[in-house]
Amino acid sequence: MDAVTFVNWRKSSRSSGNPQQCVEVGSAPALRGVRDSKLGAASPVLAFGHGAFDDFLAAIKGGRFRR
């Protein structure tokens, strides 16, 4: 995969109370990226197509990833 530049990183509103659970979401053409905000630009990025990102968010909101 060629290098992708994500822009407009924004911190998740769900991350604001706990510094150990900070995530940011950025965008690129046809992609959304998720990274650890504590690492900033040094963080690896998990990239999703728009449809897959919507499915990922729905799974999170539905509690699928709760411990």
PDB file of C-alpha atoms in Angstrom:
ATOM      1  CA  MET A   1       0.000   0.000   0.000  1.00  0.00           C
ATOM      2  CA  ASP A   2       1.299   3.467  -0.863  1.00  0.00           C
ATOM      3  CA  ALA A   3       1.761   5.994   1.927  1.00  0.00           C
ATOM      4  CA  VAL A   4      -1.445   7.833   2.807  1.00  0.00           C
ATOM      5  CA  THR A   5      -1.567  11.266   4.414  1.00  0.00           C
ATOM      6  CA  PHE A   6      -4.392  11.738   6.876  1.00  0.00           C
ATOM      7  CA  VAL A   7      -5.485  15.273   7.769  1.00  0.00           C
ATOM      8  CA  ASN A   8      -7.897  17.030  10.110  1.00  0.00           C
ATOM      9  CA  TRP A   9      -7.107  14.817  13.097  1.00  0.00           C
ATOM     10  CA  ARG A  10      -9.606  15.278  15.897  1.00  0.00           C
ATOM     11  CA  LYS A  11      -9.675  13.739  19.325  1.00  0.00           C
ATOM     12  CA  SER A  12     -12.591  11.488  20.159  1.00  0.00           C
ATOM     13  CA  SER A  13     -15.075  13.115  22.536  1.00  0.00           C
ATOM     14  CA  ARG A  14     -15.103   9.813  24.453  1.00  0.00           C
ATOM     15  CA  SER A  15     -11.370  10.172  25.156  1.00  0.00           C
ATOM     16  CA  SER A  16     -11.515  13.505  26.962  1.00  0.00           C
ATOM     17  CA  GLY A  17     -11.839  12.148  30.516  1.00  0.00           C
ATOM     18  CA  ASN A  18      -9.175   9.463  30.510  1.00  0.00           C
ATOM     19  CA  PRO A  19      -5.637  10.164  29.272  1.00  0.00           C
ATOM     20  CA  GLN A  20      -4.991   6.415  28.936  1.00  0.00           C
ATOM     21  CA  GLN A  21      -7.753   6.037  26.336  1.00  0.00           C
ATOM     22  CA  CYS A  22      -7.051   8.784  23.823  1.00  0.00           C
ATOM     23  CA  VAL A  23      -7.888   8.224  20.186  1.00  0.00           C
ATOM     24  CA  GLU A  24      -7.947  10.558  17.222  1.00  0.00           C
ATOM     25  CA  VAL A  25      -9.714  10.197  13.897  1.00  0.00           C
ATOM     26  CA  GLY A  26      -8.316  11.667  10.693  1.00  0.00           C
ATOM     27  CA  SER A  27      -9.397  11.652   7.079  1.00  0.00           C
ATOM     28  CA  ALA A  28      -7.868  10.984   3.678  1.00  0.00           C
ATOM     29  CA  PRO A  29      -9.549  10.481   0.304  1.00  0.00           C
ATOM     30  CA  ALA A  30     -11.875   7.469   0.692  1.00  0.00           C
ATOM     31  CA  LEU A  31     -10.358   6.580   4.096  1.00  0.00           C
ATOM     32  CA  ARG A  32     -10.653   7.271   7.806  1.00  0.00           C
ATOM     33  CA  GLY A  33      -7.706   6.747  10.127  1.00  0.00           C
ATOM     34  CA  VAL A  34      -7.611   6.029  13.856  1.00  0.00           C
ATOM     35  CA  ARG A  35      -4.479   6.618  15.946  1.00  0.00           C
ATOM     36  CA  ASP A  36      -3.296   6.961  19.539  1.00  0.00           C
ATOM     37  CA  SER A  37      -3.342  10.675  20.327  1.00  0.00           C
ATOM     38  CA  LYS A  38      -0.633  10.276  22.978  1.00  0.00           C
ATOM     39  CA  LEU A  39       1.831   9.339  20.207  1.00  0.00           C
ATOM     40  CA  GLY A  40       0.546  11.868  17.666  1.00  0.00           C
ATOM     41  CA  ALA A  41       2.247  11.639  14.276  1.00  0.00           C
ATOM     42  CA  ALA A  42       4.467   8.785  15.555  1.00  0.00           C
ATOM     43  CA  SER A  43       1.418   6.560  16.148  1.00  0.00           C
ATOM     44  CA  PRO A  44       0.590   3.735  13.769  1.00  0.00           C
ATOM     45  CA  VAL A  45      -2.694   4.406  11.959  1.00  0.00           C
ATOM     46  CA  LEU A  46      -5.516   1.921  11.596  1.00  0.00           C
ATOM     47  CA  ALA A  47      -7.115   2.781   8.225  1.00  0.00           C
ATOM     48  CA  PHE A  48     -10.717   2.053   7.213  1.00  0.00           C
ATOM     49  CA  GLY A  49     -12.764   2.643   4.094  1.00  0.00           C
ATOM     50  CA  HIS A  50     -15.777   4.876   4.866  1.00  0.00           C
ATOM     51  CA  GLY A  51     -18.283   1.991   5.021  1.00  0.00           C
ATOM     52  CA  ALA A  52     -16.010  -0.127   7.209  1.00  0.00           C
ATOM     53  CA  PHE A  53     -15.444   2.863   9.508  1.00  0.00           C
ATOM     54  CA  ASP A  54     -19.204   3.313   9.917  1.00  0.00           C
ATOM     55  CA  ASP A  55     -19.501  -0.397  10.769  1.00  0.00           C
ATOM     56  CA  PHE A  56     -16.609  -0.094  13.245  1.00  0.00           C
ATOM     57  CA  LEU A  57     -18.292   2.850  14.992  1.00  0.00           C
ATOM     58  CA  ALA A  58     -21.601   0.993  15.154  1.00  0.00           C
ATOM     59  CA  ALA A  59     -19.849  -1.997  16.763  1.00  0.00           C
ATOM     60  CA  ILE A  60     -18.191   0.271  19.335  1.00  0.00           C
ATOM     61  CA  LYS A  61     -21.457   2.034  20.152  1.00  0.00           C
ATOM     62  CA  GLY A  62     -23.190  -1.355  20.377  1.00  0.00           C
ATOM     63  CA  GLY A  63     -20.739  -2.514  23.047  1.00  0.00           C
ATOM     64  CA  ARG A  64     -19.080  -5.195  20.954  1.00  0.00           C
ATOM     65  CA  PHE A  65     -15.578  -4.298  22.196  1.00  0.00           C
ATOM     66  CA  ARG A  66     -16.344  -3.954  25.893  1.00  0.00           C
ATOM     67  CA  ARG A  67     -14.373  -6.144  28.240  1.00  0.00           C
TER      68      ARG A  67
END
